[in-house]
Amino acid sequence: MPERVIGGFRKIGHRTIDGVWRMGVSTRFFLLTLMHSGICLRRPQLVIREIFSAGVLSLIIIIVSGLFVGMVLGLQGYETLQTYGSEEALGILVALSLVRELGPVVAALLFASRAGSAITAEIGLMKATEQIAAMEMMAVDPIARVVAPRFWGAVISMPLLAALFSAMGIFGGYLVGVVMIGVDDGAFWSQMQSAVDFREDILNGVIKSVVFGVAVTVVALFEGYDAPPTAEGVSRATTRTVVTSSLAILALDFVLTALMFRGV
Amino acid sequence: MERTTLDLWVGLFVVAGIAALVFLAMKVGNIGTFDTAKTYSVTAKFGNIGGLKVRAPVKSAGVVVGRVGEIRFNTQAYQAEVVLNIGNQFKFPIDTGASIMTSGLLGEQYIALEAGAEEKMLAQGDVLKITQGAVVLENLIGQFLYNKADEPTTPAK
């Protein structure tokens, strides 16, 4: 019995040490990536390629889901607002929920599962097939050549994708609210404009999406770089990227929202 | 993939993203309305501001002419001091009155300016003398009930 108890404590200790170690190593990895980012300015083509694979290839899923999220918000919002006779506030509801929360958060969640997993799998496989070791052999720094361009490509793509998501969502809300249900066109836009503040709402949303972009990309890159060089290891690392970065997005979102919107 | 096609797609993506941001800023947000325009600020004291918020519109004859810049509490007079930022192109006489109104039954509160008749115009830092605070619904209902109780009861038909 005491052997079991001691074993239990040992397990907890092992997990804690492992967790702290991973946090420390990933932070150093992140700093190392930033330090080796100079190559992105010297060879912008590397970053452009990564913007393509992280940003352009995520466009379809972002646009389609943005449109549908906005349309659902329009329908549900109308149902509720109608009972209070203030259907005209539909524009405010759709715009504020998208710009403040849903745009950055849902776009980042989609980005984590679409682009983050791809980054992890790619780097993990590069490691498994010893491409990274080969680079080191040829005195090419893999952090500068492989990691840094992916980091900047993804961090640049994320706010653009979130803005597109919000814009498409507002368009979807407009389609359902104004075109389909028949809320007054002028009231929809003018109430939205008077309630949405550029600095308070839109800029804060952009800041959120940049923070999420950094978090998702660092997790994805680190998991890929840290993955055991086996088929199973890469698959586990990919799963862990999606789970960890989704949880990180939600936790960071709470912290950022608490800092940004204190409820004046 | 061919480098030129890659560049084209990335270019399209970046332009679309920036266009979405501009759309959010211009069409959804309120940038460009009195944020960049030059304004002058005047102060108005109210006994009760109700639910007035910073950045609430200041309207005259229903047209937005400015925004609420700051709301303070004056510890000497125990009154609320509201700073109004009014667009430079809108000149008001010095005896203009300010009252806090509600748009619709449950809508947001705004400040309505009622232009006076003086020839001298308001300038930066002036204080509005004629003000009327927000109507508190509870007081209104209380007054209504009080008046009702005063009325002679009509005989039952």
Short mmCIF file of N, CA and C in Angstrom, two decimals, chain A residues 9 13 19 29-31 35 46 58 66 77-78 85 89 126 144 150 154-156 173 176 198 200 205 224 252-253:
data_model
loop_
_atom_site.label_atom_id
_atom_site.label_comp_id
_atom_site.label_asym_id
_atom_site.label_seq_id
_atom_site.Cartn_x
_atom_site.Cartn_y
_atom_site.Cartn_z
N PHE A 9 2.69 9.61 -5.88
CA PHE A 9 3.38 10.89 -5.74
C PHE A 9 4.46 11.04 -6.79
N GLY A 13 4.94 14.00 -9.42
CA GLY A 13 6.20 14.73 -9.50
C GLY A 13 6.77 14.69 -10.90
N GLY A 19 6.21 18.92 -17.19
CA GLY A 19 5.47 20.09 -17.66
C GLY A 19 6.31 21.35 -17.59
N PHE A 29 12.75 28.01 -27.04
CA PHE A 29 12.56 27.75 -28.47
C PHE A 29 11.97 28.98 -29.15
N PHE A 30 10.96 29.58 -28.48
CA PHE A 30 10.30 30.78 -29.01
C PHE A 30 11.30 31.92 -29.13
N LEU A 31 12.10 32.14 -28.06
CA LEU A 31 13.08 33.22 -28.10
C LEU A 31 14.13 32.98 -29.19
N MET A 35 15.12 35.28 -32.34
CA MET A 35 16.49 35.72 -32.60
C MET A 35 16.94 35.35 -34.00
N LEU A 46 10.75 33.05 -48.53
CA LEU A 46 10.49 31.95 -47.59
C LEU A 46 9.19 32.20 -46.82
N SER A 58 -6.04 28.28 -45.92
CA SER A 58 -7.09 28.27 -44.89
C SER A 58 -8.28 29.14 -45.27
N GLY A 66 -17.15 31.56 -41.43
CA GLY A 66 -17.54 32.92 -41.04
C GLY A 66 -18.93 33.26 -41.51
N GLY A 77 -30.21 35.73 -33.12
CA GLY A 77 -30.32 37.07 -32.54
C GLY A 77 -31.68 37.67 -32.82
N TYR A 78 -32.16 37.49 -34.04
CA TYR A 78 -33.46 38.05 -34.41
C TYR A 78 -34.56 37.44 -33.53
N GLY A 85 -38.90 43.62 -29.14
CA GLY A 85 -39.24 44.64 -30.12
C GLY A 85 -38.08 45.50 -30.53
N ALA A 89 -31.54 46.30 -33.38
CA ALA A 89 -30.25 46.13 -32.71
C ALA A 89 -29.53 44.89 -33.20
N MET A 126 9.80 15.99 -41.15
CA MET A 126 11.14 16.42 -41.54
C MET A 126 12.16 15.85 -40.57
N ALA A 144 16.45 28.84 -38.28
CA ALA A 144 16.34 29.99 -39.17
C ALA A 144 15.68 29.61 -40.48
N ARG A 150 8.09 29.84 -40.95
CA ARG A 150 6.75 29.32 -40.65
C ARG A 150 6.09 30.16 -39.57
N ALA A 154 2.68 32.34 -40.33
CA ALA A 154 1.43 32.09 -39.61
C ALA A 154 0.99 33.30 -38.82
N VAL A 155 1.96 34.01 -38.19
CA VAL A 155 1.58 35.17 -37.37
C VAL A 155 1.03 36.30 -38.24
N ILE A 156 1.55 36.42 -39.47
CA ILE A 156 1.00 37.44 -40.37
C ILE A 156 -0.39 37.03 -40.86
N GLY A 173 -24.74 37.87 -41.41
CA GLY A 173 -25.81 38.41 -40.57
C GLY A 173 -26.67 39.37 -41.35
N VAL A 176 -29.04 37.32 -43.70
CA VAL A 176 -30.19 36.73 -43.02
C VAL A 176 -31.10 37.83 -42.47
N PHE A 198 -13.93 51.85 -32.96
CA PHE A 198 -12.78 51.33 -33.69
C PHE A 198 -11.69 50.84 -32.74
N GLU A 200 -11.80 50.46 -29.26
CA GLU A 200 -12.24 49.56 -28.19
C GLU A 200 -12.56 48.16 -28.72
N GLY A 205 -9.92 43.38 -31.04
CA GLY A 205 -10.09 42.10 -31.72
C GLY A 205 -8.85 41.73 -32.51
N GLY A 224 6.08 20.03 -33.17
CA GLY A 224 6.69 19.38 -34.32
C GLY A 224 8.17 19.12 -34.10
N LEU A 252 -6.34 32.15 -23.04
CA LEU A 252 -5.84 33.49 -23.35
C LEU A 252 -6.98 34.44 -23.64
N ASP A 253 -8.04 33.91 -24.29
CA ASP A 253 -9.17 34.76 -24.63
C ASP A 253 -9.82 35.31 -23.36
#
